[in-house]
Tab-separated table of C-alpha atoms and ligand atoms in Angstrom:
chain	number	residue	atom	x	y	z
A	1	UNK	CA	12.297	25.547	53.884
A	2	UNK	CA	16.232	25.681	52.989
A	3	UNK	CA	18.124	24.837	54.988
A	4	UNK	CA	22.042	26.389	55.623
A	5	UNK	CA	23.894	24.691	52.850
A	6	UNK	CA	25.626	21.303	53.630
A	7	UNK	CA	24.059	20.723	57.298
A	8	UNK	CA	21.623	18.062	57.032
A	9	UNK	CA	19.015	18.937	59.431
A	10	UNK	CA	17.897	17.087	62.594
A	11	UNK	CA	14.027	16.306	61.095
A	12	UNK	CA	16.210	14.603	58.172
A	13	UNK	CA	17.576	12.370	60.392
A	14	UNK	CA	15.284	11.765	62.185
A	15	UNK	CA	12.752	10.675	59.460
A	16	UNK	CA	15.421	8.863	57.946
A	17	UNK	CA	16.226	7.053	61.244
A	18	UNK	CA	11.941	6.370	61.734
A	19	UNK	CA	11.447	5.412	58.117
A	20	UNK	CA	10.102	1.930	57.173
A	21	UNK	CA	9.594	2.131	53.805
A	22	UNK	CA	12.208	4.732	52.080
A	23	UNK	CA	12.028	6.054	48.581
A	24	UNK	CA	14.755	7.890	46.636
A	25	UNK	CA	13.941	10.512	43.468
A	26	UNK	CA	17.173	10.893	41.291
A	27	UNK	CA	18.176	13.073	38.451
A	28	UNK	CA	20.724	14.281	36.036
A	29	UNK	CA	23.188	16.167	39.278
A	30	UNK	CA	23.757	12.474	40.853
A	31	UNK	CA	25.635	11.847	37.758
A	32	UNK	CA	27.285	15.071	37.380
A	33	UNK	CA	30.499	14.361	39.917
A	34	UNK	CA	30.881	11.301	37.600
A	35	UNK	CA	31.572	13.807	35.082
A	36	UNK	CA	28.228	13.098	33.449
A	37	UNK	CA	26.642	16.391	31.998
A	38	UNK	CA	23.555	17.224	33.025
A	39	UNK	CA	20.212	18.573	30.920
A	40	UNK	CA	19.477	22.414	32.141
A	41	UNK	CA	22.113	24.653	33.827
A	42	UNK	CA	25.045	27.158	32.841
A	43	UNK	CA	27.056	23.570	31.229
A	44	UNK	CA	23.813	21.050	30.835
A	45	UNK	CA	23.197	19.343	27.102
A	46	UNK	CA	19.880	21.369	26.268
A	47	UNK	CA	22.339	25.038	26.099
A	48	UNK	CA	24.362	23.245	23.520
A	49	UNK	CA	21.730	20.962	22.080
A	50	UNK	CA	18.069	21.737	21.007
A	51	UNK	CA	15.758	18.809	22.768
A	52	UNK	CA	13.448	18.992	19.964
A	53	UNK	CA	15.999	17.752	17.570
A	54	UNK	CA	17.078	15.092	19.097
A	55	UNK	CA	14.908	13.726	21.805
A	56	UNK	CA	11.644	13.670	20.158
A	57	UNK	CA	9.852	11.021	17.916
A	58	UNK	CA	9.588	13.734	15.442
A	59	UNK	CA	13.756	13.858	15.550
A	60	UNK	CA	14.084	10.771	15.047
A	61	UNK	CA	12.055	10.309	12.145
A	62	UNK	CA	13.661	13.329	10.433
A	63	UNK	CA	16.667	12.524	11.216
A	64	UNK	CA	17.543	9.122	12.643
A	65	UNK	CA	21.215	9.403	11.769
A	66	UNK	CA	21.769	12.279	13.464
A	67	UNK	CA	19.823	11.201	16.560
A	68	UNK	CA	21.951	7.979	16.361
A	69	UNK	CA	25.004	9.303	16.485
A	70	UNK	CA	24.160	11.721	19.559
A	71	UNK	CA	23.457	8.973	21.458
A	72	UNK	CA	26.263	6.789	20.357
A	73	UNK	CA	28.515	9.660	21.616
A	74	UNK	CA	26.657	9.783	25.307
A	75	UNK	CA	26.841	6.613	25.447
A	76	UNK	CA	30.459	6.449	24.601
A	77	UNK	CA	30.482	8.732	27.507
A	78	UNK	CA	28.548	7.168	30.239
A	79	UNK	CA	30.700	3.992	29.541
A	80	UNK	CA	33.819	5.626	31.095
A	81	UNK	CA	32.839	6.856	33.979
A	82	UNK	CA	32.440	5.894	37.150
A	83	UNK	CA	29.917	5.770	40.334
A	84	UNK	CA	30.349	8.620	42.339
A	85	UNK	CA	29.860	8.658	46.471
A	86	UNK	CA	25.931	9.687	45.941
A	87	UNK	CA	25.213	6.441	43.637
A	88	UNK	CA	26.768	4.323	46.497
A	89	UNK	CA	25.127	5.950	49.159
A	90	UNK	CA	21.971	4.765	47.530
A	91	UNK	CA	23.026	1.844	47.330
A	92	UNK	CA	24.111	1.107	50.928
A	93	UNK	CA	20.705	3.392	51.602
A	94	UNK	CA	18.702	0.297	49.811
A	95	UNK	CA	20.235	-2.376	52.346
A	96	UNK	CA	19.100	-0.355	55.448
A	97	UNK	CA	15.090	-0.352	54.579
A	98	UNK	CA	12.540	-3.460	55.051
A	99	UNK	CA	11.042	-1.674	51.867
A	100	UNK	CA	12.617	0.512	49.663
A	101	UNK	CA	12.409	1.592	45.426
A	102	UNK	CA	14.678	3.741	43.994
A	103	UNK	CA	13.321	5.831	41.118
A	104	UNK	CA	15.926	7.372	38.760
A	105	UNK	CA	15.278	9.422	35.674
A	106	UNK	CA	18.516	8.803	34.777
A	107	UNK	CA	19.426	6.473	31.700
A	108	UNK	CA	23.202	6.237	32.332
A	109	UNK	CA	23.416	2.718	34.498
A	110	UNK	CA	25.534	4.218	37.298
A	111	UNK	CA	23.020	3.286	39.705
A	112	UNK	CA	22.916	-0.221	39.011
A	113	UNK	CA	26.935	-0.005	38.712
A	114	UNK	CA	26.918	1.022	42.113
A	115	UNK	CA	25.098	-2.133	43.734
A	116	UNK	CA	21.027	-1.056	43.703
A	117	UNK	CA	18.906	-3.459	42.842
A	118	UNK	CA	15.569	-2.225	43.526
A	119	UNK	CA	15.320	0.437	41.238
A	120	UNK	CA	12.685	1.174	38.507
A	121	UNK	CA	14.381	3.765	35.007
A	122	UNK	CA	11.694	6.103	34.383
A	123	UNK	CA	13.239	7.249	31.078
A	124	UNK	CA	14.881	3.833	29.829
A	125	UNK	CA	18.264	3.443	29.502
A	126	UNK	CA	21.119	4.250	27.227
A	127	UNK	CA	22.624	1.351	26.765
A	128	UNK	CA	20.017	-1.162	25.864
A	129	UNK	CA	18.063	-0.902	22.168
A	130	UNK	CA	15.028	-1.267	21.172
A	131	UNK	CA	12.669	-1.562	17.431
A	132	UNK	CA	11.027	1.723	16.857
A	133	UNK	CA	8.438	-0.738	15.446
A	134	UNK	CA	7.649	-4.354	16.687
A	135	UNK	CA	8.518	-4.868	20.313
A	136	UNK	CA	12.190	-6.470	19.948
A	137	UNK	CA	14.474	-5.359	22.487
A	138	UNK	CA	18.410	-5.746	22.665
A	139	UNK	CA	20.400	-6.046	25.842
A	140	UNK	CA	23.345	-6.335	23.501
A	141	UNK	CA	24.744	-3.464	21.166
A	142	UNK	CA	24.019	-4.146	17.372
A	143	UNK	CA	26.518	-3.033	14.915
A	144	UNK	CA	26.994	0.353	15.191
A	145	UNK	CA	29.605	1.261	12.272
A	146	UNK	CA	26.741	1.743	10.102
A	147	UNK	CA	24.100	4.611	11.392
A	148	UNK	CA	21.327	3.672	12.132
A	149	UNK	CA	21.350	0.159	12.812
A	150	UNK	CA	17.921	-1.900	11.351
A	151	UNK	CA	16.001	-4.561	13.407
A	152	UNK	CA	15.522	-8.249	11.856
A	153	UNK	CA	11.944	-6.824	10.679
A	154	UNK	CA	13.321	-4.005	8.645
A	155	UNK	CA	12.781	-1.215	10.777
A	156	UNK	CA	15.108	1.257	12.215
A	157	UNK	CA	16.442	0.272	16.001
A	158	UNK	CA	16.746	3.028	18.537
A	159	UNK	CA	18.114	3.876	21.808
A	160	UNK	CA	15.450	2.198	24.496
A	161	UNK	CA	14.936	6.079	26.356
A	162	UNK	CA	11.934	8.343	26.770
A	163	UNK	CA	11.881	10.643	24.708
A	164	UNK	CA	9.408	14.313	25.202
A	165	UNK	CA	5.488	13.025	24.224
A	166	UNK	CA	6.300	9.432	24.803
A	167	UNK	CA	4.875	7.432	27.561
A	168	UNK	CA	6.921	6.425	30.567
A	169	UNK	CA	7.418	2.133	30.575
A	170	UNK	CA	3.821	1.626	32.044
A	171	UNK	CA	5.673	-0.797	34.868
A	172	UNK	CA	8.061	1.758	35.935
A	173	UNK	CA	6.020	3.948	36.215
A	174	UNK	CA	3.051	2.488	38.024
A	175	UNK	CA	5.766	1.270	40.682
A	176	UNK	CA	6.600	4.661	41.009
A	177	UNK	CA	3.487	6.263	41.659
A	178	UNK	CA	2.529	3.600	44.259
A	179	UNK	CA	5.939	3.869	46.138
A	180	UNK	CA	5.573	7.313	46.208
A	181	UNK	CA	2.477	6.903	47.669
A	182	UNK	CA	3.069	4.421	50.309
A	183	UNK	CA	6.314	5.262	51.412
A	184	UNK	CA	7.124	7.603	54.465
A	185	UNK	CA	10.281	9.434	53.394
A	186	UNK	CA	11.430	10.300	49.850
A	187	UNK	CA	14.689	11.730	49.048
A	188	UNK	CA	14.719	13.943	46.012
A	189	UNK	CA	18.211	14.147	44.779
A	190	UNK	CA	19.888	16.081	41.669
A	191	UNK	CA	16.417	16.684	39.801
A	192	UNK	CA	15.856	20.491	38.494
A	193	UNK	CA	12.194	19.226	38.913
A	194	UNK	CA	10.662	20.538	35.502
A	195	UNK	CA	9.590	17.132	33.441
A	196	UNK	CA	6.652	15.223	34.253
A	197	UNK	CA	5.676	13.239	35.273
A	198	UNK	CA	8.823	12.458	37.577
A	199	UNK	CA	8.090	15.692	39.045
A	200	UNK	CA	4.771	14.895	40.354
A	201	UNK	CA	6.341	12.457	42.084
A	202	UNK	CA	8.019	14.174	45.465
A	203	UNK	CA	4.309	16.080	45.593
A	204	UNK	CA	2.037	12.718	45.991
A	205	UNK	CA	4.747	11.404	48.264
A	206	UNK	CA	3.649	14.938	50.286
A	207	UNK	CA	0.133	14.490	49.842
A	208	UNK	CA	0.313	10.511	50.942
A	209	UNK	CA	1.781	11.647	54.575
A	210	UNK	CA	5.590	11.255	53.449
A	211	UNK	CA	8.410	13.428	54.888
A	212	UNK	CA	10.125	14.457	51.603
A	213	UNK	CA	13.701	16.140	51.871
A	214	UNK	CA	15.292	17.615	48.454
A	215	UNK	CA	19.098	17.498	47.769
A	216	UNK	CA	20.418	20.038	45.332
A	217	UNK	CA	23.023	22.131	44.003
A	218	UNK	CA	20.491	25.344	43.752
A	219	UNK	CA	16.657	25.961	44.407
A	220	UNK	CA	15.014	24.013	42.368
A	221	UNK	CA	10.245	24.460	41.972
A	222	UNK	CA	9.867	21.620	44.357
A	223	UNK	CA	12.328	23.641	46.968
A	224	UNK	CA	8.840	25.462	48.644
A	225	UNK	CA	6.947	22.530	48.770
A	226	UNK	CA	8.732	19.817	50.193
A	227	UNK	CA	9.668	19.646	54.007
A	228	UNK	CA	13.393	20.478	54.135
A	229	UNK	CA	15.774	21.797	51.302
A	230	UNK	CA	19.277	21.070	51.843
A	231	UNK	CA	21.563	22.920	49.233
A	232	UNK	CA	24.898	21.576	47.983
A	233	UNK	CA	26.668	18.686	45.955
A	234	UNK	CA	25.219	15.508	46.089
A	235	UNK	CA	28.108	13.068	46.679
A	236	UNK	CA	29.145	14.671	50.178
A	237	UNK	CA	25.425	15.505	50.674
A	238	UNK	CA	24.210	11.862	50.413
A	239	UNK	CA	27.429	10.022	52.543
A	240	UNK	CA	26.073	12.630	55.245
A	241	UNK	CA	22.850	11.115	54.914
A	242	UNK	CA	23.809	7.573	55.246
A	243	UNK	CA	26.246	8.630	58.083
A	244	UNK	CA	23.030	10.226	59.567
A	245	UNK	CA	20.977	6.626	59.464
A	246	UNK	CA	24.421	4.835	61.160
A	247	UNK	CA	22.326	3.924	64.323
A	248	UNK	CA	19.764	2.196	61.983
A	249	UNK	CA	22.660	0.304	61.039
A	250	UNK	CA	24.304	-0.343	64.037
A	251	UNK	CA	20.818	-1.516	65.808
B	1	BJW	C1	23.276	18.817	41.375
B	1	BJW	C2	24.610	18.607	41.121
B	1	BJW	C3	25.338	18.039	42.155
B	1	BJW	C4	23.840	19.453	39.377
B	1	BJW	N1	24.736	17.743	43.302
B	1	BJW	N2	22.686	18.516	42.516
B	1	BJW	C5	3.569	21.103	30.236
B	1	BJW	C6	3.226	20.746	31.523
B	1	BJW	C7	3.438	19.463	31.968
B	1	BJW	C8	4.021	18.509	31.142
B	1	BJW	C9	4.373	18.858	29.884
B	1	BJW	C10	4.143	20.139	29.435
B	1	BJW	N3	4.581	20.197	28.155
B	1	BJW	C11	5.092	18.986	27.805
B	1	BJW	C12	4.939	18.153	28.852
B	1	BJW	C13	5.369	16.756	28.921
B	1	BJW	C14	6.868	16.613	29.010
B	1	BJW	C15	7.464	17.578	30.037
B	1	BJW	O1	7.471	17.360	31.216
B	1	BJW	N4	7.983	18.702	29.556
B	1	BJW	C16	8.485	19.747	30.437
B	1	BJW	C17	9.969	20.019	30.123
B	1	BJW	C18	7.625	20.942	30.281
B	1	BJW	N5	7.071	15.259	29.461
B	1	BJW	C19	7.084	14.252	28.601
B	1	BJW	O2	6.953	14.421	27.406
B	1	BJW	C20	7.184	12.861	29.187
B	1	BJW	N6	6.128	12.050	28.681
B	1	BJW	C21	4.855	12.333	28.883
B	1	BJW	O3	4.482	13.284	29.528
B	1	BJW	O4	4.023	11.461	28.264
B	1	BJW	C22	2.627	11.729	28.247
B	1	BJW	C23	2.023	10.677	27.358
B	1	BJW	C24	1.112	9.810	27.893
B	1	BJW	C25	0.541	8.843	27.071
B	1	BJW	C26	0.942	8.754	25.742
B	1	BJW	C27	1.875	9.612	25.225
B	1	BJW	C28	2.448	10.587	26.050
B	1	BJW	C29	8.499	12.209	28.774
B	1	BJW	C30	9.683	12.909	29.341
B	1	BJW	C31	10.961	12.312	28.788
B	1	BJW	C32	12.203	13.047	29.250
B	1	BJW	N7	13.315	12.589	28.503
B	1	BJW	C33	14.655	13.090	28.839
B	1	BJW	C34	15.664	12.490	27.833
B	1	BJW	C35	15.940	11.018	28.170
B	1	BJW	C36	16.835	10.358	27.186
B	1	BJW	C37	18.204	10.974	27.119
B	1	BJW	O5	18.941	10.999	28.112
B	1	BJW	O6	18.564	11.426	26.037
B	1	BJW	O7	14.976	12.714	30.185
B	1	BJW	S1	14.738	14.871	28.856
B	1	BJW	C38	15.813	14.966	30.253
B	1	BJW	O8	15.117	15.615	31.355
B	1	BJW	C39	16.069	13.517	30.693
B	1	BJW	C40	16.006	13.632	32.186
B	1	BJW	O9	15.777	12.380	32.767
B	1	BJW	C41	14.918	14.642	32.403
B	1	BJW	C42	14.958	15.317	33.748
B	1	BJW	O10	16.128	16.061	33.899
B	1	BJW	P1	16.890	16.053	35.313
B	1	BJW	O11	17.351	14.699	35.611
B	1	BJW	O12	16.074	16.740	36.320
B	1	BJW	O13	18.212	16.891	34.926
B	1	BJW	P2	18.409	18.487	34.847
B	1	BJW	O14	19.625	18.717	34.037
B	1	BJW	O15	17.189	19.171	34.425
B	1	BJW	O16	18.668	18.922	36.358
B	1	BJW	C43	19.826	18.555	37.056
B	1	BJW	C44	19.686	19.073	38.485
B	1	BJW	O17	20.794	18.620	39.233
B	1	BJW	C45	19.678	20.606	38.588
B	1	BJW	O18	18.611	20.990	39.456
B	1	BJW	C46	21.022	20.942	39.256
B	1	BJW	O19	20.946	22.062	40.150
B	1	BJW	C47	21.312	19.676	40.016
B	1	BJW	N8	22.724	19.379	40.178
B	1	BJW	N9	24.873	19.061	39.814
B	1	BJW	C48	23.390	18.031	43.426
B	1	BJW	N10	26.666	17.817	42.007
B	2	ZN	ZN1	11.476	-4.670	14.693
């Protein structure tokens, strides 16, 4: 069902008000008021950028430069910008919930910027490194002035995401698919819905008994099959939200 665009509807509420144990589904359009661009749409990366050259293991092997250097310009990116009102929502969200996970598919760190804590990064993120061969892994940046940068073992570092064929960080993931099915209300917010298996995700929460509520810009495949679809931007959308749990808060 959609719902009229910006109301957030009284089943909403009130699941989000009954809720013990509260997931939240993010994609690329939490970012995008931050100013980060998301994948798919009229301005997303993917119209600009082909996928398959440069978020593969395939890409990456033909062409680890050029990979590099895409990345090193996101990242340059995601560095200098800012949580927006839907990442802090979330946040405040988390502190409201005996039991709570937030699942992002996002690799940009705003969440964690923003104050959550219990959140698991389905696709990595951008700003830690890892050895495309033995299993170092760098919190800190290694010299980037020369493309690409090599780990002690000889082998070329890359960025620690998930790239199209690879698996999802089995932890992350298996949180993810038990949350989803334990919890009784899952917020799916910013997501056009299309990768697996992140997209699975809202559907077990269905099957397992949840009440799952979508936040988007437009329609998205999920829009049919979850309880309420509420159309418009995610920042105003989500303060709404957490206005809408305020009696949780107060008691
Ligand atoms: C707003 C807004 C605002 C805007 N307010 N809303 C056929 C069927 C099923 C699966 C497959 C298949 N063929 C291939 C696969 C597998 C593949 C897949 O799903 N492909 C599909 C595209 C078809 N999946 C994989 O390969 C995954 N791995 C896997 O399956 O492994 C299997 C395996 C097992 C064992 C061994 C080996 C393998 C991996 C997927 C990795 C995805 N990686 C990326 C790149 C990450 C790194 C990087 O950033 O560079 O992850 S791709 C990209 O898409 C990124 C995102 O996290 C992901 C999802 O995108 P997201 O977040 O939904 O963004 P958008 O742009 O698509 O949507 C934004 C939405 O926001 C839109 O709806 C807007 O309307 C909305 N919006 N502004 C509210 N202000
Ligand atoms: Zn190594």
């Amino acid at each position: 069902m959609n719902d009229q665009a910006g109301q957030i509807p009284g089943t909403v509420a009130q699941a989000l008000l009954s809720a013990n144990y509260l997931t939240v589904l993010t994609g690329a359009g939490v970012s995008a008021e931050s100013g980060v661009p998301t994948f798919r749409g009229k301005e997303g990366l993917w119209r600009k950028h082909n996928p398959m050259e440069l978020a593969t293991p395939e890409a990456f092997e033909r062409d680890p430069k050029l990979v590099w250097e895409w990345y090193v310009y996101r990242r340059g990116l995601m560095g200098n910008v800012h949580p927006n009102p839907a990442h802090e929502a979330i946040a405040e969200l988390e502190t409201l919930y005996p039991k709570f996970l937030l699942i992002t598919q996002n690799v940009d760190n705003l969440h964690r910027r923003a104050g959550s804590k219990e959140l698991v990064e389905l696709h990595g993120n951008i700003f830690r490194v890892r050895c495309s061969r033995c299993e170092r892994k760098l919190d800190e940046l290694p010299d980037l002035n020369e493309l690409p940068p090599k780990c002690e073992c000889g082998a070329y570092l890359r960025p620690d995401v998930v790239w199209f064929g690879e698996a999802l960080p089995r932890e992350a993931i298996d949180r993810a698919f038990q949350a989803s099915v334990e919890c009784d209300c899952m917020l799916v917010v910013g997501t056009s819905a299309v990768v697996q298996p992140a997209a699975s995700l809202p559907i077990m929460a269905k099957k397992g008994g949840a009440f799952v509520a979508e936040i988007n810009y437009e329609p998205t495949p999920l829009s049919d099959l979850v309880d309420v679809s509420i159309l418009g931007k995610a920042g105003e959308l989500m303060s709404r939200l957490l206005d809408a749990t305020s009696k949780r808060r107060n008691g």
